[in-house]
């Protein structure tokens, strides 16, 4: 789903339950696996190559990652989609999470093609995921589970994609 920054932050706060850090109370591992499989299949179809997929990440609130290989992107930089176990939220980034200060910076530096990004974003959104910008997930986590997260400055990344 396409949401504004304020809507995305509201969504993250709504999903944040301090009693359920690794996955939500109603977590259905098989449903998440099926949806993640659809995402990988869609990316493979759209880009015409097999995409690496890591899934069912243990001790993490991230379910998995799908990677479009660098060899098939216009700029030669892989595109990574991180999927959380919470609320069908996903992160799309160039190279790896944190390699750039978001997809705009990667585009500005000539490392990410707008058409490639649009293709990935379209697949993610059409499968019902909410795409979160890296700048948002790197911001301070101010929800109710903050006290239960590791580190001096927990971020939304720590909450919905980090390890425990």
PDB file of C-alpha atoms in Angstrom:
ATOM      1  CA  UNK A   1       0.000   0.000   0.000  1.00  0.00           C
ATOM      2  CA  UNK A   2       1.119   3.515  -0.629  1.00  0.00           C
ATOM      3  CA  UNK A   3       1.017   5.642   2.514  1.00  0.00           C
ATOM      4  CA  UNK A   4       2.321   9.058   3.460  1.00  0.00           C
ATOM      5  CA  UNK A   5       5.144   9.461   5.978  1.00  0.00           C
ATOM      6  CA  UNK A   6       2.707  10.344   8.768  1.00  0.00           C
ATOM      7  CA  UNK A   7       0.535   7.343   7.905  1.00  0.00           C
ATOM      8  CA  UNK A   8       3.578   5.088   7.881  1.00  0.00           C
ATOM      9  CA  UNK A   9       4.684   6.284  11.311  1.00  0.00           C
ATOM     10  CA  UNK A  10       1.151   5.799  12.648  1.00  0.00           C
ATOM     11  CA  UNK A  11       1.157   2.263  11.221  1.00  0.00           C
ATOM     12  CA  UNK A  12       4.475   1.444  12.922  1.00  0.00           C
ATOM     13  CA  UNK A  13       3.195   2.711  16.252  1.00  0.00           C
ATOM     14  CA  UNK A  14       0.002   0.649  15.860  1.00  0.00           C
ATOM     15  CA  UNK A  15       2.002  -2.510  15.105  1.00  0.00           C
ATOM     16  CA  UNK A  16       4.336  -1.977  18.061  1.00  0.00           C
ATOM     17  CA  UNK A  17       3.316  -4.319  20.876  1.00  0.00           C
ATOM     18  CA  UNK A  18       5.877  -4.716  23.689  1.00  0.00           C
ATOM     19  CA  UNK A  19       4.545  -8.181  24.507  1.00  0.00           C
ATOM     20  CA  UNK A  20       5.281  -9.446  21.008  1.00  0.00           C
ATOM     21  CA  UNK A  21       8.752  -8.355  19.897  1.00  0.00           C
ATOM     22  CA  UNK A  22       9.800 -10.999  17.359  1.00  0.00           C
ATOM     23  CA  UNK A  23       6.425 -11.414  15.629  1.00  0.00           C
ATOM     24  CA  UNK A  24       2.849 -10.222  16.166  1.00  0.00           C
ATOM     25  CA  UNK A  25       0.336 -12.075  18.319  1.00  0.00           C
ATOM     26  CA  UNK A  26      -1.600 -13.387  15.314  1.00  0.00           C
ATOM     27  CA  UNK A  27       1.534 -14.333  13.335  1.00  0.00           C
ATOM     28  CA  UNK A  28       0.883 -16.981  10.688  1.00  0.00           C
ATOM     29  CA  UNK A  29       4.263 -18.217   9.533  1.00  0.00           C
ATOM     30  CA  UNK A  30       2.800 -20.166   6.617  1.00  0.00           C
ATOM     31  CA  UNK A  31       0.791 -17.217   5.306  1.00  0.00           C
ATOM     32  CA  UNK A  32       3.852 -14.966   5.506  1.00  0.00           C
ATOM     33  CA  UNK A  33       5.935 -17.612   3.712  1.00  0.00           C
ATOM     34  CA  UNK A  34       3.358 -17.875   0.944  1.00  0.00           C
ATOM     35  CA  UNK A  35       3.195 -14.114   0.464  1.00  0.00           C
ATOM     36  CA  UNK A  36       6.985 -13.844   0.510  1.00  0.00           C
ATOM     37  CA  UNK A  37       7.134 -16.617  -2.102  1.00  0.00           C
ATOM     38  CA  UNK A  38       4.745 -14.619  -4.281  1.00  0.00           C
ATOM     39  CA  UNK A  39       7.000 -11.594  -3.960  1.00  0.00           C
ATOM     40  CA  UNK A  40      10.101 -13.557  -4.978  1.00  0.00           C
ATOM     41  CA  UNK A  41       8.244 -15.112  -7.929  1.00  0.00           C
ATOM     42  CA  UNK A  42       6.998 -11.707  -9.034  1.00  0.00           C
ATOM     43  CA  UNK A  43      10.492 -10.162  -8.892  1.00  0.00           C
ATOM     44  CA  UNK A  44      11.890 -13.124 -10.818  1.00  0.00           C
ATOM     45  CA  UNK A  45       9.213 -12.723 -13.458  1.00  0.00           C
ATOM     46  CA  UNK A  46       9.641  -8.951 -13.719  1.00  0.00           C
ATOM     47  CA  UNK A  47      13.444  -9.094 -13.973  1.00  0.00           C
ATOM     48  CA  UNK A  48      13.712 -12.422 -15.833  1.00  0.00           C
ATOM     49  CA  UNK A  49      16.247 -14.031 -13.483  1.00  0.00           C
ATOM     50  CA  UNK A  50      16.294 -16.037 -10.272  1.00  0.00           C
ATOM     51  CA  UNK A  51      16.376 -13.809  -7.196  1.00  0.00           C
ATOM     52  CA  UNK A  52      18.164 -14.857  -4.041  1.00  0.00           C
ATOM     53  CA  UNK A  53      15.783 -15.287  -1.131  1.00  0.00           C
ATOM     54  CA  UNK A  54      16.588 -15.620   2.552  1.00  0.00           C
ATOM     55  CA  UNK A  55      13.559 -16.377   4.675  1.00  0.00           C
ATOM     56  CA  UNK A  56      12.258 -17.379   8.065  1.00  0.00           C
ATOM     57  CA  UNK A  57      15.016 -15.450   9.838  1.00  0.00           C
ATOM     58  CA  UNK A  58      15.435 -16.716  13.393  1.00  0.00           C
ATOM     59  CA  UNK A  59      15.615 -14.398  16.404  1.00  0.00           C
ATOM     60  CA  UNK A  60      14.600 -11.453  14.253  1.00  0.00           C
ATOM     61  CA  UNK A  61      11.478  -9.467  13.497  1.00  0.00           C
ATOM     62  CA  UNK A  62      12.511  -9.550   9.824  1.00  0.00           C
ATOM     63  CA  UNK A  63      10.928 -12.440   7.963  1.00  0.00           C
ATOM     64  CA  UNK A  64      13.285 -12.430   5.025  1.00  0.00           C
ATOM     65  CA  UNK A  65      14.974 -10.712   2.096  1.00  0.00           C
ATOM     66  CA  UNK A  66      14.606 -10.979  -1.641  1.00  0.00           C
ATOM     67  CA  UNK A  67      17.443  -9.713  -3.801  1.00  0.00           C
ATOM     68  CA  UNK A  68      17.338  -8.653  -7.444  1.00  0.00           C
ATOM     69  CA  UNK A  69      20.870  -9.391  -8.710  1.00  0.00           C
ATOM     70  CA  UNK A  70      23.116  -6.502  -9.745  1.00  0.00           C
ATOM     71  CA  UNK A  71      23.731  -8.072 -13.163  1.00  0.00           C
ATOM     72  CA  UNK A  72      20.165  -7.359 -14.300  1.00  0.00           C
ATOM     73  CA  UNK A  73      19.741  -3.834 -12.959  1.00  0.00           C
ATOM     74  CA  UNK A  74      20.447  -0.843 -15.143  1.00  0.00           C
ATOM     75  CA  UNK A  75      23.058   0.624 -12.778  1.00  0.00           C
ATOM     76  CA  UNK A  76      24.631  -2.685 -11.755  1.00  0.00           C
ATOM     77  CA  UNK A  77      23.543  -2.397  -8.119  1.00  0.00           C
ATOM     78  CA  UNK A  78      21.450  -5.100  -6.521  1.00  0.00           C
ATOM     79  CA  UNK A  79      18.054  -4.201  -5.084  1.00  0.00           C
ATOM     80  CA  UNK A  80      17.111  -5.733  -1.742  1.00  0.00           C
ATOM     81  CA  UNK A  81      13.591  -6.055  -0.349  1.00  0.00           C
ATOM     82  CA  UNK A  82      13.394  -6.715   3.406  1.00  0.00           C
ATOM     83  CA  UNK A  83      10.063  -8.043   4.664  1.00  0.00           C
ATOM     84  CA  UNK A  84       9.050  -7.744   8.312  1.00  0.00           C
ATOM     85  CA  UNK A  85       7.010 -10.284  10.231  1.00  0.00           C
ATOM     86  CA  UNK A  86       4.796  -7.355  11.240  1.00  0.00           C
ATOM     87  CA  UNK A  87       1.912  -5.928   9.260  1.00  0.00           C
ATOM     88  CA  UNK A  88       3.259  -6.643   5.823  1.00  0.00           C
ATOM     89  CA  UNK A  89       5.760  -3.817   5.989  1.00  0.00           C
ATOM     90  CA  UNK A  90       8.768  -3.889   3.685  1.00  0.00           C
ATOM     91  CA  UNK A  91      11.886  -1.908   2.961  1.00  0.00           C
ATOM     92  CA  UNK A  92      13.313  -1.501  -0.549  1.00  0.00           C
ATOM     93  CA  UNK A  93      16.958  -0.467  -0.765  1.00  0.00           C
ATOM     94  CA  UNK A  94      19.930  -0.338  -3.105  1.00  0.00           C
ATOM     95  CA  UNK A  95      22.778  -2.770  -2.375  1.00  0.00           C
ATOM     96  CA  UNK A  96      21.928  -3.391   1.319  1.00  0.00           C
ATOM     97  CA  UNK A  97      20.000  -1.648   4.076  1.00  0.00           C
ATOM     98  CA  UNK A  98      22.075   1.305   5.188  1.00  0.00           C
ATOM     99  CA  UNK A  99      24.342   1.373   2.125  1.00  0.00           C
ATOM    100  CA  UNK A 100      22.677   4.660   1.148  1.00  0.00           C
ATOM    101  CA  UNK A 101      20.539   7.156   3.023  1.00  0.00           C
ATOM    102  CA  UNK A 102      17.559   5.897   1.095  1.00  0.00           C
ATOM    103  CA  UNK A 103      16.682   5.130  -2.498  1.00  0.00           C
ATOM    104  CA  UNK A 104      16.776   8.800  -3.497  1.00  0.00           C
ATOM    105  CA  UNK A 105      20.426   9.087  -2.495  1.00  0.00           C
ATOM    106  CA  UNK A 106      21.209   5.891  -4.424  1.00  0.00           C
ATOM    107  CA  UNK A 107      19.506   7.382  -7.491  1.00  0.00           C
ATOM    108  CA  UNK A 108      21.308  10.711  -7.056  1.00  0.00           C
ATOM    109  CA  UNK A 109      24.639   8.853  -6.944  1.00  0.00           C
ATOM    110  CA  UNK A 110      23.798   6.917 -10.112  1.00  0.00           C
ATOM    111  CA  UNK A 111      23.552   3.592  -8.274  1.00  0.00           C
ATOM    112  CA  UNK A 112      19.817   2.975  -8.677  1.00  0.00           C
ATOM    113  CA  UNK A 113      17.697   3.365 -11.784  1.00  0.00           C
ATOM    114  CA  UNK A 114      14.266   4.924 -11.292  1.00  0.00           C
ATOM    115  CA  UNK A 115      12.606   2.381 -13.598  1.00  0.00           C
ATOM    116  CA  UNK A 116      14.161  -0.561 -11.740  1.00  0.00           C
ATOM    117  CA  UNK A 117      13.049   0.927  -8.417  1.00  0.00           C
ATOM    118  CA  UNK A 118       9.540   1.555  -9.760  1.00  0.00           C
ATOM    119  CA  UNK A 119       9.298  -2.052 -10.918  1.00  0.00           C
ATOM    120  CA  UNK A 120      10.286  -3.376  -7.481  1.00  0.00           C
ATOM    121  CA  UNK A 121       8.046  -0.909  -5.635  1.00  0.00           C
ATOM    122  CA  UNK A 122       5.103  -1.826  -7.877  1.00  0.00           C
ATOM    123  CA  UNK A 123       5.559  -5.551  -7.174  1.00  0.00           C
ATOM    124  CA  UNK A 124       5.824  -4.976  -3.431  1.00  0.00           C
ATOM    125  CA  UNK A 125       2.791  -2.682  -3.264  1.00  0.00           C
ATOM    126  CA  UNK A 126       0.619  -4.825  -5.554  1.00  0.00           C
ATOM    127  CA  UNK A 127       1.224  -7.765  -3.229  1.00  0.00           C
ATOM    128  CA  UNK A 128      -0.169  -5.718  -0.334  1.00  0.00           C
ATOM    129  CA  UNK A 129       3.011  -4.633   1.435  1.00  0.00           C
ATOM    130  CA  UNK A 130       3.560  -1.114   2.758  1.00  0.00           C
ATOM    131  CA  UNK A 131       6.937   0.182   1.571  1.00  0.00           C
ATOM    132  CA  UNK A 132       8.772   2.082   4.281  1.00  0.00           C
ATOM    133  CA  UNK A 133      11.549   4.539   3.435  1.00  0.00           C
ATOM    134  CA  UNK A 134      14.970   3.889   4.957  1.00  0.00           C
ATOM    135  CA  UNK A 135      14.945   7.333   6.518  1.00  0.00           C
ATOM    136  CA  UNK A 136      11.860   6.385   8.548  1.00  0.00           C
ATOM    137  CA  UNK A 137      13.149   3.014   9.737  1.00  0.00           C
ATOM    138  CA  UNK A 138      16.434   4.647  10.723  1.00  0.00           C
ATOM    139  CA  UNK A 139      14.647   7.217  12.912  1.00  0.00           C
ATOM    140  CA  UNK A 140      14.227   6.887  16.671  1.00  0.00           C
ATOM    141  CA  UNK A 141      11.695   4.295  17.720  1.00  0.00           C
ATOM    142  CA  UNK A 142       9.232   6.006  20.031  1.00  0.00           C
ATOM    143  CA  UNK A 143       6.650   3.267  20.482  1.00  0.00           C
ATOM    144  CA  UNK A 144       5.703   1.284  23.590  1.00  0.00           C
ATOM    145  CA  UNK A 145       8.316  -1.456  23.081  1.00  0.00           C
ATOM    146  CA  UNK A 146      11.243   1.008  23.146  1.00  0.00           C
ATOM    147  CA  UNK A 147      12.316  -0.048  26.670  1.00  0.00           C
ATOM    148  CA  UNK A 148      12.534  -3.690  25.544  1.00  0.00           C
ATOM    149  CA  UNK A 149      14.887  -3.066  22.608  1.00  0.00           C
ATOM    150  CA  UNK A 150      18.658  -3.222  22.737  1.00  0.00           C
ATOM    151  CA  UNK A 151      20.915  -0.218  22.370  1.00  0.00           C
ATOM    152  CA  UNK A 152      21.054   3.370  23.453  1.00  0.00           C
ATOM    153  CA  UNK A 153      19.035   4.619  20.504  1.00  0.00           C
ATOM    154  CA  UNK A 154      16.654   1.973  19.197  1.00  0.00           C
ATOM    155  CA  UNK A 155      15.254   2.688  15.756  1.00  0.00           C
ATOM    156  CA  UNK A 156      12.226   1.437  13.875  1.00  0.00           C
ATOM    157  CA  UNK A 157      14.702  -0.820  12.029  1.00  0.00           C
ATOM    158  CA  UNK A 158      15.598  -2.460  15.347  1.00  0.00           C
ATOM    159  CA  UNK A 159      11.909  -2.939  16.094  1.00  0.00           C
ATOM    160  CA  UNK A 160      10.627  -4.370  12.820  1.00  0.00           C
ATOM    161  CA  UNK A 161      13.709  -5.797  11.075  1.00  0.00           C
ATOM    162  CA  UNK A 162      16.311  -6.266  13.836  1.00  0.00           C
ATOM    163  CA  UNK A 163      17.544  -9.278  15.746  1.00  0.00           C
ATOM    164  CA  UNK A 164      16.863 -10.211  19.371  1.00  0.00           C
TER     165      UNK A 164
END
